[in-house]
PDB file of C-alpha atoms in Angstrom:
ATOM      1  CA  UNK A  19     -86.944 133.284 167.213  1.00 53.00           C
ATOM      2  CA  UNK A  20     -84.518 134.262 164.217  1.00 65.00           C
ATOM      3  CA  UNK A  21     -83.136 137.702 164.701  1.00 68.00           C
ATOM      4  CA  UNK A  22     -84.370 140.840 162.694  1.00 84.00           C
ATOM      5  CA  UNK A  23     -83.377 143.515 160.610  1.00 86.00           C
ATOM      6  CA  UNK A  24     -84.335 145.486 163.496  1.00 84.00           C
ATOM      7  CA  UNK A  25     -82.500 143.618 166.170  1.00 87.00           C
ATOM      8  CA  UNK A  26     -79.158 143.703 164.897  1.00 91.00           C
ATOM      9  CA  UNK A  27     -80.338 147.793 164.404  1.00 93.00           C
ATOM     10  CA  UNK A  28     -80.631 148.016 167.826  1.00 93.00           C
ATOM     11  CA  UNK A  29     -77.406 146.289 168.761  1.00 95.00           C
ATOM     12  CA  UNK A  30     -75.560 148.407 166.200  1.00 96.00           C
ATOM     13  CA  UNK A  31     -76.967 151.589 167.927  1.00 97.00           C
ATOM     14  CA  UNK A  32     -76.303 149.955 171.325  1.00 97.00           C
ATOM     15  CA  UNK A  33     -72.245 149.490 170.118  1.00 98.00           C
ATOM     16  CA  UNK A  34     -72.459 153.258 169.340  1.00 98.00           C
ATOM     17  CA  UNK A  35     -73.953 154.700 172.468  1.00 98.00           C
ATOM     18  CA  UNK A  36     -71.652 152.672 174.757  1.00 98.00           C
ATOM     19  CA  UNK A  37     -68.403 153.402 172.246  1.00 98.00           C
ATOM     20  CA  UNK A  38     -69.246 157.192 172.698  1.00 98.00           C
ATOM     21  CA  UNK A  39     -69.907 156.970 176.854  1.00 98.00           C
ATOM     22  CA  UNK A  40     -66.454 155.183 176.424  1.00 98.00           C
ATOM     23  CA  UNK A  41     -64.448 157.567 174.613  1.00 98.00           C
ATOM     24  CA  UNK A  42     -66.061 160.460 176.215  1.00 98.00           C
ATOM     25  CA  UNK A  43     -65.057 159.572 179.604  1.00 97.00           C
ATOM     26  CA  UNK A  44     -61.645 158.576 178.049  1.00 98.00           C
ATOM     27  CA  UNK A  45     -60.938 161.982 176.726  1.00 98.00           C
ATOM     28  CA  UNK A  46     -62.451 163.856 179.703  1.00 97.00           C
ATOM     29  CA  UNK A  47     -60.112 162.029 181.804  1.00 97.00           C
ATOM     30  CA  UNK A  48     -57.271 163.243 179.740  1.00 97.00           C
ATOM     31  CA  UNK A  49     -58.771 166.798 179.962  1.00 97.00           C
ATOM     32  CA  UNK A  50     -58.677 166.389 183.803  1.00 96.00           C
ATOM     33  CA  UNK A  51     -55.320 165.012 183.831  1.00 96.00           C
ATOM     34  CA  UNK A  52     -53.487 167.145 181.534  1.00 96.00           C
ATOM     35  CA  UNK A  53     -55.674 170.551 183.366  1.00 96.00           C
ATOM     36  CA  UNK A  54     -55.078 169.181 186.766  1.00 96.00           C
ATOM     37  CA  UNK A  55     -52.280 167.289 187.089  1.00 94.00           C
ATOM     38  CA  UNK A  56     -49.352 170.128 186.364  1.00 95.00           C
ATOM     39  CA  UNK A  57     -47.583 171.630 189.358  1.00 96.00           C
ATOM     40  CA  UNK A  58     -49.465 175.067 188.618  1.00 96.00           C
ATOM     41  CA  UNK A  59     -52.985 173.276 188.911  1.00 96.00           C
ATOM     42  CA  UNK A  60     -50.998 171.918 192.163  1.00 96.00           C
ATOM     43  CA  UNK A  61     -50.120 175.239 193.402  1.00 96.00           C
ATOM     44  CA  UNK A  62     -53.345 176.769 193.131  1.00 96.00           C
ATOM     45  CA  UNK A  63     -55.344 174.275 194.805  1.00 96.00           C
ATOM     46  CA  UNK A  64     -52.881 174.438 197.944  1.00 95.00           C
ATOM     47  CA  UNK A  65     -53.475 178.727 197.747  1.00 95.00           C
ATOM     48  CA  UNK A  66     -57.203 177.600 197.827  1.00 94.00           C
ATOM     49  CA  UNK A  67     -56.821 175.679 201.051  1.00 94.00           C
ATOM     50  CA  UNK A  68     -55.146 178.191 202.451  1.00 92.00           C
ATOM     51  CA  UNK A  69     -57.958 180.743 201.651  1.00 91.00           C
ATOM     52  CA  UNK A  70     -60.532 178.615 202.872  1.00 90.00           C
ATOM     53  CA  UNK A  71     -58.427 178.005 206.166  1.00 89.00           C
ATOM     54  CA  UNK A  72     -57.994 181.317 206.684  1.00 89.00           C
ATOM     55  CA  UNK A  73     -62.171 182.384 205.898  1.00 85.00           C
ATOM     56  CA  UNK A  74     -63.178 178.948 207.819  1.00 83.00           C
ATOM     57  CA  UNK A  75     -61.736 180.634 211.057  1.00 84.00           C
ATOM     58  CA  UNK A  76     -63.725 183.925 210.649  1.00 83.00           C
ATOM     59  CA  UNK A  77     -67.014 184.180 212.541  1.00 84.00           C
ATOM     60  CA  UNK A  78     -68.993 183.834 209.841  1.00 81.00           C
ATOM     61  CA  UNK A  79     -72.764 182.274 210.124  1.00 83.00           C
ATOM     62  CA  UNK A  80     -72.128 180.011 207.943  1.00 82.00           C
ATOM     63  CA  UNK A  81     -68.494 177.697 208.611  1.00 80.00           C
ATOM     64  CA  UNK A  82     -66.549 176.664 205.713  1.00 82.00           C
ATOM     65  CA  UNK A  83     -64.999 173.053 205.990  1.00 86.00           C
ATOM     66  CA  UNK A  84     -61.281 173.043 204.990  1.00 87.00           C
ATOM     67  CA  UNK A  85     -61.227 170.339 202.034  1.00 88.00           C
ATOM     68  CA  UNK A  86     -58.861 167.020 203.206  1.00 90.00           C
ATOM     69  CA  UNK A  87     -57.526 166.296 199.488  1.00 91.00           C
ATOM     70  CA  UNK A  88     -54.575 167.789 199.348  1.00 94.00           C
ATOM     71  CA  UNK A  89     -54.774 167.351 195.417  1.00 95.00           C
ATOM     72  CA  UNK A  90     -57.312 169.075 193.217  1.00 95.00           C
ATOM     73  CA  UNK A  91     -60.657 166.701 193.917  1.00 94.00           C
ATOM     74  CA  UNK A  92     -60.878 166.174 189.865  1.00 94.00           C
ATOM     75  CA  UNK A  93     -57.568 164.701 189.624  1.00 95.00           C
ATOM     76  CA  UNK A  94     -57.918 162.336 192.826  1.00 95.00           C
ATOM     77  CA  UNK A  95     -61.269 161.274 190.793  1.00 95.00           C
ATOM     78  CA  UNK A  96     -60.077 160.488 187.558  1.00 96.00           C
ATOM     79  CA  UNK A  97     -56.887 158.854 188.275  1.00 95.00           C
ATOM     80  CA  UNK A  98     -58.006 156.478 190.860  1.00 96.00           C
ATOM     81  CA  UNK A  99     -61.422 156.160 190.469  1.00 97.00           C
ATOM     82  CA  UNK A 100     -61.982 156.194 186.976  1.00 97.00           C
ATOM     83  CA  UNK A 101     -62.511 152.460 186.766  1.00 97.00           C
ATOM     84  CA  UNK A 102     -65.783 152.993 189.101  1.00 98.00           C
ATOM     85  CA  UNK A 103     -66.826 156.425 187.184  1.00 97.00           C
ATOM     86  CA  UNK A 104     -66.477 154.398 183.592  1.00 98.00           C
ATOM     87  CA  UNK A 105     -68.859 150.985 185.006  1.00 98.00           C
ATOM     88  CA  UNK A 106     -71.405 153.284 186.694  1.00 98.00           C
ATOM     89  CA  UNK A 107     -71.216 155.429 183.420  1.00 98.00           C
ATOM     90  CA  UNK A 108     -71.890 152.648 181.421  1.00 98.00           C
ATOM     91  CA  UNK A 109     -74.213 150.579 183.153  1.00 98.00           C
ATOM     92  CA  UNK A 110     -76.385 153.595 183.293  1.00 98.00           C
ATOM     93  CA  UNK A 111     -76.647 154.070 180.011  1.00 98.00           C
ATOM     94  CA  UNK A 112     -77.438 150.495 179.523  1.00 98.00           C
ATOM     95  CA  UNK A 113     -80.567 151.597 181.664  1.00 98.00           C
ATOM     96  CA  UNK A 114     -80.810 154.259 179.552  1.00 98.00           C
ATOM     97  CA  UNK A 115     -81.144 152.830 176.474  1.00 97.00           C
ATOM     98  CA  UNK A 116     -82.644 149.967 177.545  1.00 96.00           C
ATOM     99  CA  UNK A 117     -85.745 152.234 178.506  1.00 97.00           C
ATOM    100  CA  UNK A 118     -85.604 153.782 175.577  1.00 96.00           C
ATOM    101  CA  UNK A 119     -85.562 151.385 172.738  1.00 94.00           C
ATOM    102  CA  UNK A 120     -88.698 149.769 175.270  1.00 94.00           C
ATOM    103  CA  UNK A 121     -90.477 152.696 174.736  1.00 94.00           C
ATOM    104  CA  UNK A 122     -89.860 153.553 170.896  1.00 93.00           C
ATOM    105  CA  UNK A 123     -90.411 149.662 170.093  1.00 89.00           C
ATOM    106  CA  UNK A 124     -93.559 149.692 171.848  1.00 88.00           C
ATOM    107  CA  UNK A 125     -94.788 152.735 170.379  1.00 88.00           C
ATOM    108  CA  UNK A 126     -93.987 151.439 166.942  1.00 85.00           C
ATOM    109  CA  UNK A 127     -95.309 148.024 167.334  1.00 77.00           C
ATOM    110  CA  UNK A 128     -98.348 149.851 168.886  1.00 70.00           C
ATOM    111  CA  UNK A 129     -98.613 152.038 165.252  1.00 67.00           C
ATOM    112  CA  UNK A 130     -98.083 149.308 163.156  1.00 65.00           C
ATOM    113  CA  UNK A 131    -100.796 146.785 164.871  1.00 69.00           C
ATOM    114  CA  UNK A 132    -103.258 149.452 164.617  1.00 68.00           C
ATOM    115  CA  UNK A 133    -102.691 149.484 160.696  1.00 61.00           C
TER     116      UNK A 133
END
């Protein structure tokens, strides 16, 4: 089976969709890192704890948990687990796609067959 016009289509919009999950990730972890990872983003996250101490030892019906991280949660997750967050990103929207160019070649071959 020679490949088609078609086929190298798909692979070309394949590139793109996993070149843009890429470089999104990419620059959101930049966002988080540059937003979270000053000494003021620092500072209020430890004021937060302390809130949340101080409500999680009211008699409320509801308890609050105190949070363990003792960095801001968005930081700890895009500096050492962006690795993980970038595969699972990317082999989902392998799935993704995969699903989708299923469907739309199966509804075109479908429409042209009927011809």
């Amino acid at each position: 089976m020679k490949p088609s016009w078609a086929s190298a289509g798909w692979l070309l919009a394949y590139v793109a969709v996993i070149a843009l999950v890429v470089c999104g990730a990419s620059y959101m972890r930049s966002v988080a890192m540059a937003v979270y990872g000053t000494a003021e983003a620092q500072t209020e996250w430890n004021v937060w704890r302390a809130d949340v101490t101080k409500l999680a030892e009211q008699p409320y019906p509801v308890k609050r948990r105190v949070p363990k991280s003792v960095e801001p949660p968005a930081l700890v997750l895009m500096r050492d687990y962006f690795g993980v967050c970038l595969a699972v990103a990317v082999v989902l929207s392998s799935v993704l796609f995969g699903t989708f160019m299923m469907m739309v070649r199966g509804a075109v071959g479908n429409a042209v067959q009927k011809k």
